[in-house]
CSV table of C-alpha atoms in Angstrom, one decimal:
chain,number,residue,atom,x,y,z
Z,1,MET,CA,-34.4,27.6,10.6
Z,2,THR,CA,-35.3,24.2,9.2
Z,3,ILE,CA,-32.6,21.8,10.3
Z,4,PRO,CA,-31.9,18.9,7.9
Z,5,SER,CA,-31.7,15.3,9.1
Z,6,GLN,CA,-28.4,14.6,10.9
Z,7,LEU,CA,-26.0,11.8,10.5
Z,8,ASN,CA,-23.7,10.4,13.1
Z,9,GLN,CA,-20.1,11.3,12.3
Z,10,ASN,CA,-19.1,7.7,12.0
Z,11,GLN,CA,-21.8,7.2,9.3
Z,12,TRP,CA,-20.7,10.2,7.2
Z,13,TYR,CA,-18.4,9.4,4.4
Z,14,ASP,CA,-17.2,11.0,1.2
Z,15,MET,CA,-17.8,9.4,-2.2
Z,16,HIS,CA,-14.9,7.1,-1.6
Z,17,ASN,CA,-16.0,6.2,1.9
Z,18,GLN,CA,-12.9,7.7,3.4
Z,19,LYS,CA,-14.1,9.7,6.4
Z,20,SER,CA,-10.5,10.6,7.4
Z,21,ASP,CA,-10.3,12.9,4.3
Z,22,PHE,CA,-12.6,15.3,6.1
Z,23,ASP,CA,-11.4,15.2,9.7
Z,24,SER,CA,-9.1,18.2,9.4
Z,25,CYS,CA,-11.8,20.3,7.6
Z,26,GLN,CA,-14.2,19.4,10.3
Z,27,ARG,CA,-11.8,20.5,13.1
Z,28,ILE,CA,-11.4,23.9,11.3
Z,29,LEU,CA,-15.1,24.4,11.1
Z,30,GLU,CA,-15.5,23.4,14.7
Z,31,ALA,CA,-12.9,25.9,15.8
Z,32,LEU,CA,-14.3,28.7,13.7
Z,33,CYS,CA,-17.9,28.1,14.8
Z,34,GLY,CA,-16.7,28.3,18.4
Z,35,HIS,CA,-14.9,31.6,17.6
Z,36,THR,CA,-17.7,33.3,15.6
Z,37,LYS,CA,-20.5,31.8,17.8
Z,38,MET,CA,-22.2,30.6,14.6
Z,39,ARG,CA,-24.2,27.4,14.8
Z,40,TYR,CA,-23.5,26.1,11.3
Z,41,GLY,CA,-20.2,26.0,9.4
Z,42,MET,CA,-19.9,24.9,5.8
Z,43,ILE,CA,-17.0,24.3,3.3
Z,44,ARG,CA,-17.9,24.4,-0.4
Z,45,LYS,CA,-15.4,22.9,-2.8
Z,46,LYS,CA,-15.0,23.6,-6.5
Z,47,ASP,CA,-14.3,20.6,-8.7
Z,48,GLY,CA,-13.7,21.8,-12.2
Z,49,ARG,CA,-16.8,23.9,-13.0
Z,50,LYS,CA,-18.9,22.1,-10.4
Z,51,TRP,CA,-19.5,23.2,-6.8
Z,52,GLY,CA,-20.5,20.9,-3.9
Z,53,ASN,CA,-20.8,20.9,-0.2
Z,54,TRP,CA,-17.6,19.4,1.1
Z,55,CYS,CA,-18.4,19.5,4.8
Z,56,VAL,CA,-21.3,21.0,6.9
Z,57,TYR,CA,-21.0,21.1,10.7
Z,58,ASP,CA,-23.5,21.8,13.5
Z,59,TYR,CA,-21.7,23.3,16.4
Z,60,HIS,CA,-24.6,22.8,18.9
Z,61,SER,CA,-24.9,19.0,18.3
Z,62,GLN,CA,-21.1,18.7,17.7
Z,63,LYS,CA,-22.0,16.6,14.6
Z,64,ILE,CA,-21.6,16.6,10.9
Z,65,VAL,CA,-25.0,17.1,9.2
Z,66,ASN,CA,-26.3,16.1,5.8
Z,67,LYS,CA,-23.7,17.7,3.5
Z,68,ASN,CA,-26.0,17.6,0.4
Z,69,SER,CA,-28.9,19.5,2.0
Z,70,GLU,CA,-30.8,21.6,-0.5
Z,71,HIS,CA,-31.1,24.3,2.2
Z,72,TYR,CA,-27.4,25.0,2.3
Z,73,VAL,CA,-27.0,24.8,-1.5
Z,74,LYS,CA,-29.8,27.4,-2.1
Z,75,ILE,CA,-28.5,29.8,0.5
Z,76,TYR,CA,-25.0,29.6,-1.0
Z,77,GLN,CA,-26.2,30.0,-4.6
Z,78,GLU,CA,-28.4,33.0,-3.8
Z,79,ILE,CA,-25.9,34.9,-1.8
Z,80,ARG,CA,-22.5,33.9,-3.1
Z,81,LYS,CA,-22.4,35.7,-6.4
Z,82,GLY,CA,-18.9,37.2,-6.2
Z,83,PHE,CA,-15.6,36.3,-4.7
Z,84,SER,CA,-15.2,39.0,-2.0
Z,85,PRO,CA,-15.7,38.1,1.7
Z,86,ILE,CA,-19.2,38.6,3.0
Z,87,TYR,CA,-19.9,39.6,6.7
Z,88,ILE,CA,-23.5,39.9,7.9
Z,89,ASP,CA,-23.8,40.0,11.6
Z,90,ASP,CA,-27.5,41.0,11.5
Z,91,THR,CA,-29.8,40.9,8.5
Z,92,GLU,CA,-31.8,43.8,9.9
Z,93,GLN,CA,-28.8,46.0,9.1
Z,94,CYS,CA,-27.8,44.3,5.8
Z,95,SER,CA,-27.7,46.7,2.9
Z,96,VAL,CA,-28.4,44.0,0.3
Z,97,ASP,CA,-32.1,43.3,0.2
Z,98,GLU,CA,-31.7,40.1,-1.8
Z,99,TRP,CA,-29.4,38.6,0.8
Z,100,THR,CA,-31.7,39.6,3.6
Z,101,GLN,CA,-34.7,38.0,1.8
Z,102,VAL,CA,-32.9,34.6,1.3
Z,103,LEU,CA,-31.6,34.5,4.8
Z,104,HIS,CA,-35.0,35.3,6.3
Z,105,GLU,CA,-36.5,32.5,4.1
Z,106,PHE,CA,-34.4,30.0,6.1
Z,107,GLY,CA,-34.7,31.7,9.4
Z,108,LEU,CA,-31.1,33.1,9.4
Z,109,LYS,CA,-29.9,36.4,10.9
Z,110,SER,CA,-26.1,36.1,10.6
Z,111,TYR,CA,-23.9,34.9,7.7
Z,112,ILE,CA,-20.2,34.9,6.8
Z,113,SER,CA,-18.6,33.7,3.6
Z,114,TYR,CA,-14.9,33.7,2.7
Z,115,PRO,CA,-13.2,32.4,-0.4
Z,116,ILE,CA,-10.7,29.6,-0.4
Z,117,ILE,CA,-7.8,30.3,-2.7
Z,118,ASN,CA,-4.9,28.0,-3.7
Z,119,LYS,CA,-1.3,29.0,-4.3
Z,120,ASN,CA,-2.1,29.7,-7.9
Z,121,ASN,CA,-4.6,32.4,-6.8
Z,122,SER,CA,-7.5,30.3,-8.1
Z,123,ILE,CA,-10.8,29.9,-6.2
Z,124,VAL,CA,-11.1,26.3,-5.0
Z,125,GLY,CA,-13.8,26.7,-2.5
Z,126,HIS,CA,-15.6,28.8,0.1
Z,127,LEU,CA,-16.0,29.0,3.9
Z,128,SER,CA,-19.5,29.8,5.1
Z,129,PHE,CA,-21.1,30.3,8.6
Z,130,MET,CA,-24.7,30.9,9.5
Z,131,ASN,CA,-26.8,31.4,12.6
Z,132,ALA,CA,-30.5,31.9,13.4
Z,133,GLU,CA,-29.8,34.8,15.8
Z,134,PRO,CA,-27.8,37.9,15.2
Z,135,VAL,CA,-24.1,37.4,16.1
Z,136,HIS,CA,-21.9,40.4,16.6
Z,137,PHE,CA,-18.3,39.8,15.5
Z,138,ASP,CA,-15.3,41.8,14.6
Z,139,PRO,CA,-14.6,41.6,10.8
Z,140,ILE,CA,-11.1,43.0,11.3
Z,141,LYS,CA,-10.2,40.0,13.5
Z,142,LEU,CA,-11.8,37.6,11.0
Z,143,GLU,CA,-9.8,39.1,8.2
Z,144,THR,CA,-6.7,37.9,10.1
Z,145,LEU,CA,-8.1,34.5,11.0
Z,146,LEU,CA,-10.0,33.4,7.9
Z,147,PRO,CA,-7.1,33.7,5.4
Z,148,VAL,CA,-5.0,31.4,7.5
Z,149,CYS,CA,-7.9,28.9,7.7
Z,150,SER,CA,-8.5,29.3,4.0
Z,151,ASP,CA,-4.9,28.5,3.2
Z,152,LEU,CA,-5.0,25.4,5.5
Z,153,ILE,CA,-8.1,24.1,3.7
Z,154,ALA,CA,-6.6,24.7,0.3
Z,155,ILE,CA,-3.6,22.7,1.3
Z,156,ASP,CA,-5.9,20.0,2.7
Z,157,PHE,CA,-7.8,19.9,-0.6
Z,158,LYS,CA,-4.6,19.4,-2.5
Z,159,THR,CA,-3.4,16.7,-0.1
Z,160,ILE,CA,-6.7,14.8,-0.2
Z,161,ILE,CA,-6.7,14.8,-4.0
Z,162,GLU,CA,-3.1,13.5,-4.1
Z,163,ARG,CA,-4.0,10.9,-1.5
Z,164,ARG,CA,-7.0,9.8,-3.4
Z,165,ASN,CA,-5.0,9.5,-6.6
Z,166,THR,CA,-2.4,7.5,-4.8
Z,167,ARG,CA,-5.0,5.3,-3.3
Z,168,LYS,CA,-6.6,4.7,-6.7
Z,169,LYS,CA,-3.3,3.8,-8.2
Z,170,LEU,CA,-2.5,1.4,-5.4
Z,171,GLU,CA,-5.9,-0.2,-5.8
Z,172,GLN,CA,-5.3,-0.6,-9.5
Z,173,GLU,CA,-1.9,-2.1,-8.9
Z,174,LEU,CA,-3.3,-4.5,-6.4
Z,175,ASN,CA,-5.9,-5.6,-8.9
Z,176,TYR,CA,-3.3,-6.0,-11.6
Z,177,SER,CA,-1.1,-7.9,-9.2
Z,178,LYS,CA,-3.9,-10.2,-8.2
Z,179,ASN,CA,-4.8,-10.9,-11.8
Z,180,ARG,CA,-1.1,-11.6,-12.6
Z,181,GLU,CA,-1.0,-14.1,-9.8
Z,182,LEU,CA,-4.2,-15.8,-11.0
Z,183,VAL,CA,-2.7,-16.1,-14.5
Z,184,LEU,CA,0.6,-17.4,-13.1
Z,185,SER,CA,-1.2,-19.9,-10.8
Z,186,SER,CA,-3.4,-21.1,-13.7
Z,187,LEU,CA,-0.3,-21.5,-15.9
Z,188,ALA,CA,1.6,-23.4,-13.2
Z,189,HIS,CA,-1.4,-25.8,-12.7
Z,190,ASP,CA,-1.6,-26.4,-16.4
Z,191,LEU,CA,2.2,-27.2,-16.6
Z,192,ASN,CA,2.3,-29.3,-13.4
Z,193,ASN,CA,0.9,-32.5,-14.8
Z,194,PRO,CA,2.9,-32.7,-18.1
Z,195,VAL,CA,6.1,-32.0,-16.2
Z,196,SER,CA,5.3,-34.6,-13.6
Z,197,ILE,CA,4.7,-37.1,-16.3
Z,198,VAL,CA,8.0,-36.3,-18.0
Z,199,LYS,CA,9.7,-36.7,-14.6
Z,200,VAL,CA,8.1,-40.1,-13.8
Z,201,ILE,CA,8.8,-41.5,-17.3
Z,202,SER,CA,12.4,-40.4,-17.2
Z,203,GLN,CA,12.8,-42.1,-13.8
Z,204,TYR,CA,11.3,-45.2,-15.2
Z,205,LEU,CA,13.6,-45.1,-18.2
Z,206,GLY,CA,16.6,-44.5,-16.0
Z,207,GLU,CA,15.9,-47.6,-14.0
Z,208,ASN,CA,15.4,-49.8,-17.1
Z,209,ILE,CA,17.9,-48.6,-19.7
Z,210,LYS,CA,21.4,-50.2,-19.7
Z,211,ASP,CA,23.2,-48.0,-22.3
Z,212,GLU,CA,25.4,-45.5,-20.4
Z,213,SER,CA,25.1,-42.7,-23.0
Z,214,GLN,CA,21.3,-43.0,-22.9
Z,215,LYS,CA,21.4,-43.1,-19.1
Z,216,ASN,CA,23.4,-39.8,-19.0
Z,217,LEU,CA,20.8,-38.2,-21.4
Z,218,ILE,CA,17.9,-39.4,-19.2
Z,219,LYS,CA,19.7,-38.1,-16.1
Z,220,LYS,CA,19.8,-34.7,-17.7
Z,221,ILE,CA,16.1,-34.9,-18.5
Z,222,GLN,CA,15.5,-35.9,-14.8
Z,223,GLU,CA,17.5,-33.0,-13.5
Z,224,ALA,CA,15.8,-30.5,-15.9
Z,225,SER,CA,12.3,-31.8,-15.1
Z,226,SER,CA,13.1,-31.6,-11.4
Z,227,ARG,CA,14.2,-28.0,-11.7
Z,228,VAL,CA,11.0,-27.1,-13.7
Z,229,LYS,CA,8.9,-29.0,-11.1
Z,230,GLY,CA,10.5,-27.0,-8.3
Z,231,VAL,CA,9.8,-23.7,-10.0
Z,232,ILE,CA,6.1,-24.8,-10.6
Z,233,ASP,CA,5.8,-25.8,-7.0
Z,234,ASP,CA,7.2,-22.5,-5.9
Z,235,ILE,CA,4.7,-20.6,-8.1
Z,236,LEU,CA,1.8,-22.7,-6.8
Z,237,ASP,CA,2.8,-22.2,-3.1
Z,238,PHE,CA,3.4,-18.5,-3.7
Z,239,SER,CA,0.0,-18.1,-5.3
Z,240,SER,CA,-1.7,-20.1,-2.5
Z,241,ILE,CA,-0.2,-17.8,0.1
Z,242,ARG,CA,-0.8,-14.6,-1.8
Z,243,LEU,CA,-4.4,-15.5,-2.6
Z,244,GLN,CA,-4.9,-16.4,1.1
Z,245,ASP,CA,-5.6,-20.0,0.7
Z,246,LYS,CA,-7.5,-21.1,3.8
Z,247,LEU,CA,-7.1,-24.8,3.3
Z,248,ILE,CA,-4.6,-25.2,6.0
Z,249,ARG,CA,-5.2,-27.7,8.8
Z,250,ILE,CA,-3.0,-26.4,11.6
Z,251,ASN,CA,-4.9,-28.3,14.3
Z,252,ASP,CA,-3.8,-31.7,12.9
Z,253,HIS,CA,-1.1,-33.3,15.1
Z,254,TYR,CA,1.6,-35.0,13.0
Z,255,ARG,CA,4.7,-37.1,13.5
Z,256,MET,CA,7.3,-34.7,12.3
Z,257,ASP,CA,10.2,-37.2,12.7
Z,258,ALA,CA,8.8,-39.5,10.1
Z,259,LEU,CA,8.1,-36.6,7.7
Z,260,ILE,CA,11.7,-35.2,8.1
Z,261,LYS,CA,13.3,-38.6,7.6
Z,262,GLN,CA,11.3,-39.2,4.4
Z,263,ILE,CA,12.4,-35.8,3.0
Z,264,LEU,CA,16.0,-36.5,3.9
Z,265,SER,CA,16.0,-39.8,2.2
Z,266,GLU,CA,14.6,-38.3,-1.0
Z,267,PHE,CA,17.4,-35.6,-1.0
Z,268,GLU,CA,20.1,-38.1,-0.4
Z,269,VAL,CA,19.0,-40.3,-3.3
Z,270,LEU,CA,18.4,-37.4,-5.7
Z,271,HIS,CA,21.4,-35.2,-4.9
Z,272,ASN,CA,23.9,-37.8,-3.6
Z,273,ARG,CA,24.8,-35.5,-0.6
Z,274,ALA,CA,25.7,-36.4,2.9
Z,275,LEU,CA,23.1,-35.0,5.3
Z,276,ILE,CA,23.9,-35.2,9.0
Z,277,ALA,CA,20.6,-35.4,10.9
Z,278,ASN,CA,20.0,-35.1,14.6
Z,279,ILE,CA,16.3,-35.8,15.3
Z,280,ASN,CA,14.7,-36.0,18.7
Z,281,LEU,CA,11.0,-35.5,18.6
Z,282,PRO,CA,9.1,-37.1,21.5
Z,283,VAL,CA,5.8,-35.2,20.7
Z,284,ASP,CA,3.5,-34.7,17.8
Z,285,VAL,CA,3.4,-31.2,16.3
Z,286,PRO,CA,0.1,-29.3,15.4
Z,287,CYS,CA,0.6,-28.3,11.8
Z,288,ASP,CA,-0.4,-28.6,8.2
Z,289,HIS,CA,2.1,-31.4,7.5
Z,290,GLN,CA,2.1,-30.8,3.7
Z,291,LYS,CA,2.9,-27.1,4.2
Z,292,MET,CA,5.6,-27.9,6.8
Z,293,GLY,CA,7.0,-30.5,4.5
Z,294,ARG,CA,7.3,-27.9,1.9
Z,295,ALA,CA,9.1,-25.6,4.3
Z,296,PHE,CA,11.6,-28.4,5.2
Z,297,THR,CA,12.2,-29.2,1.6
Z,298,ASN,CA,12.9,-25.5,0.7
Z,299,LEU,CA,15.3,-25.1,3.6
Z,300,ILE,CA,17.3,-28.2,2.8
Z,301,GLY,CA,17.1,-27.5,-0.9
Z,302,ASN,CA,18.4,-24.0,-0.3
Z,303,ALA,CA,21.4,-25.5,1.6
Z,304,ILE,CA,22.2,-27.9,-1.2
Z,305,LYS,CA,21.8,-25.2,-3.9
Z,306,HIS,CA,23.9,-22.5,-2.2
Z,307,GLY,CA,26.1,-24.4,0.2
Z,308,ASN,CA,29.7,-25.6,-0.3
Z,309,PRO,CA,29.2,-28.9,-2.2
Z,310,PHE,CA,32.2,-30.4,-0.5
Z,311,GLN,CA,30.9,-29.9,3.1
Z,312,ASN,CA,28.2,-31.7,5.0
Z,313,ILE,CA,24.8,-30.2,5.7
Z,314,GLU,CA,23.6,-30.5,9.3
Z,315,ILE,CA,19.9,-30.8,10.1
Z,316,ASN,CA,18.5,-30.7,13.7
Z,317,ALA,CA,15.0,-31.2,14.9
Z,318,PHE,CA,14.0,-31.2,18.5
Z,319,ILE,CA,11.6,-29.8,21.2
Z,320,GLN,CA,12.7,-26.9,23.3
Z,321,LYS,CA,10.4,-25.1,25.8
Z,322,GLU,CA,7.2,-26.2,24.2
Z,323,ASN,CA,8.5,-25.2,20.8
Z,324,PHE,CA,9.3,-27.4,17.8
Z,325,ILE,CA,12.7,-26.4,16.4
Z,326,PHE,CA,14.0,-27.3,12.9
Z,327,SER,CA,17.4,-26.0,11.9
Z,328,VAL,CA,19.6,-26.3,8.8
Z,329,THR,CA,23.3,-25.4,8.8
Z,330,ASN,CA,25.6,-25.4,5.8
Z,331,GLU,CA,28.9,-23.8,4.9
Z,332,VAL,CA,29.0,-21.0,2.2
Z,333,SER,CA,32.1,-20.2,0.3
Z,334,TYR,CA,31.1,-16.5,-0.4
Z,335,PRO,CA,28.6,-14.0,0.9
Z,336,GLN,CA,25.2,-14.6,-0.7
Z,337,TYR,CA,23.4,-11.3,0.4
Z,338,SER,CA,24.4,-7.9,1.7
Z,339,ASP,CA,21.5,-8.1,4.3
Z,340,LEU,CA,20.3,-11.4,5.7
Z,341,LYS,CA,16.8,-9.9,6.1
Z,342,ASP,CA,16.5,-9.9,2.3
Z,343,LEU,CA,16.5,-13.7,2.3
Z,344,PHE,CA,12.9,-13.8,3.2
Z,345,LYS,CA,11.6,-11.3,0.6
Z,346,PRO,CA,9.9,-12.7,-2.5
Z,347,PHE,CA,12.0,-12.8,-5.8
Z,348,VAL,CA,15.3,-12.3,-4.0
Z,349,LYS,CA,17.8,-14.7,-5.5
Z,350,GLY,CA,21.3,-15.7,-4.5
Z,351,VAL,CA,24.4,-15.6,-6.6
Z,352,ASN,CA,24.2,-17.9,-9.6
Z,353,SER,CA,20.6,-18.9,-8.7
Z,354,ASN,CA,18.4,-20.4,-11.4
Z,355,GLY,CA,15.2,-20.3,-9.4
Z,356,LEU,CA,12.6,-17.6,-8.9
Z,357,GLY,CA,13.8,-16.5,-5.4
Z,358,LEU,CA,10.6,-17.7,-3.8
Z,359,GLY,CA,11.7,-20.6,-1.7
Z,360,LEU,CA,12.7,-18.8,1.6
Z,361,PHE,CA,9.8,-16.4,1.3
Z,362,ILE,CA,7.4,-19.4,1.1
Z,363,VAL,CA,9.1,-20.8,4.2
Z,364,SER,CA,8.6,-17.6,6.1
Z,365,GLU,CA,4.9,-17.4,5.1
Z,366,ILE,CA,4.3,-21.0,6.2
Z,367,VAL,CA,5.9,-20.3,9.5
Z,368,LYS,CA,3.7,-17.1,10.0
Z,369,ILE,CA,0.6,-19.2,9.3
Z,370,HIS,CA,1.6,-21.5,12.1
Z,371,LYS,CA,2.3,-18.5,14.4
Z,372,GLY,CA,6.0,-19.4,14.5
Z,373,LYS,CA,9.2,-17.6,13.8
Z,374,ILE,CA,12.2,-18.1,11.5
Z,375,ALA,CA,15.7,-16.6,12.0
Z,376,VAL,CA,19.0,-16.8,10.2
Z,377,ASN,CA,22.5,-16.1,11.3
Z,378,LEU,CA,25.9,-16.2,9.6
Z,379,LYS,CA,29.1,-17.0,11.5
Z,380,ASP,CA,32.5,-18.2,10.3
Z,381,ASN,CA,31.1,-18.9,6.8
Z,382,LYS,CA,28.4,-21.1,8.2
Z,383,ILE,CA,24.8,-20.1,7.7
Z,384,THR,CA,22.0,-21.5,10.0
Z,385,PHE,CA,18.2,-21.2,9.5
Z,386,ASN,CA,16.2,-21.8,12.7
Z,387,LEU,CA,12.5,-22.5,12.3
Z,388,MET,CA,10.4,-22.5,15.5
Z,389,ILE,CA,6.7,-23.5,15.8
Z,390,PRO,CA,4.8,-23.5,19.1
Z,391,ILE,CA,3.3,-26.8,20.2
Z,392,ASP,CA,1.1,-28.5,22.8
Z,393,SER,CA,3.6,-30.4,24.9
Z,394,THR,CA,1.0,-32.7,26.3
Z,395,THR,CA,0.7,-34.6,23.0
Z,396,VAL,CA,3.3,-37.3,23.6
Z,397,VAL,CA,4.3,-39.8,20.9
Z,398,GLN,CA,3.7,-43.4,22.1
């Protein structure tokens, strides 16, 4: 028999390059080839009105062979005319001359074919086995074994089709999601500059206008523009993370105490809130300081937004066992979430929140990028966020 060119199993894929779809069928062919002593096993699959070789297995080499070989297609087309099982253990004793002639043409002496039927009693494929030498087998035993294998393959066909459809839908949804994020990011970029200009102008007017009624109006403009700017920043950070922005310089060592103090002073001026800070940082921290600054801002902003406005907010920053620790503690007057784990999911908002629910998700993603951890715990109406980043303790601040 002319043997077609063989492919290594790891190089053999279906039309979607998903080899795993065929693993179970291959194992069935391997088992049946071993049982029948046939060298080649083949599964043909019906797709609509079309038939194709689904899987062809060479038992001697223990490999998948070229499933689109014309040899197998011609053998199948010439012999498989009906839907009844075919058992030919020796062509010399075959009563159908046409079958004998086709098998002899390809150097075959033994052949088996069995229909694959689904639960609706429709033909969805065929099992075929062939060998160059006569192989004597017991058709009665095969009539017990092959129906079970046929049912398993029919179920596998259905599962594979469902899996492919699910995979296709997921790929489409991923593409839609990515396109939505690109549009959202582009829109945020376009809005960023105009909103920033409004914010700067309102700050300038607030410092130079004396009329109290006008000052109150300008203050409202400042607050509104700050909220919009915060939403835009969240969208930009979210898009940057989701689109796998690689412009993150984690290897830069930075003075975190100066960064934290700057952020605290901005919050105290803007929100007129008492922030109790305990900062003890004798070392530089390897990080992207802009991303980390965003994480600090989001954590403190979250405490101001959702915390008790009449209670202080406590911020701690220190080094512990070669880790940089940043924690924010504030009192809450009512439960914010049924599950604290939900806090770090995107678009999860607290009670009476006007934001997008991205702030803490962005913090958690920034921490992941820095190979750190973030945790939250609630005790006696006080919620604490603990951010931990590993550092090189040899980098001491002078």
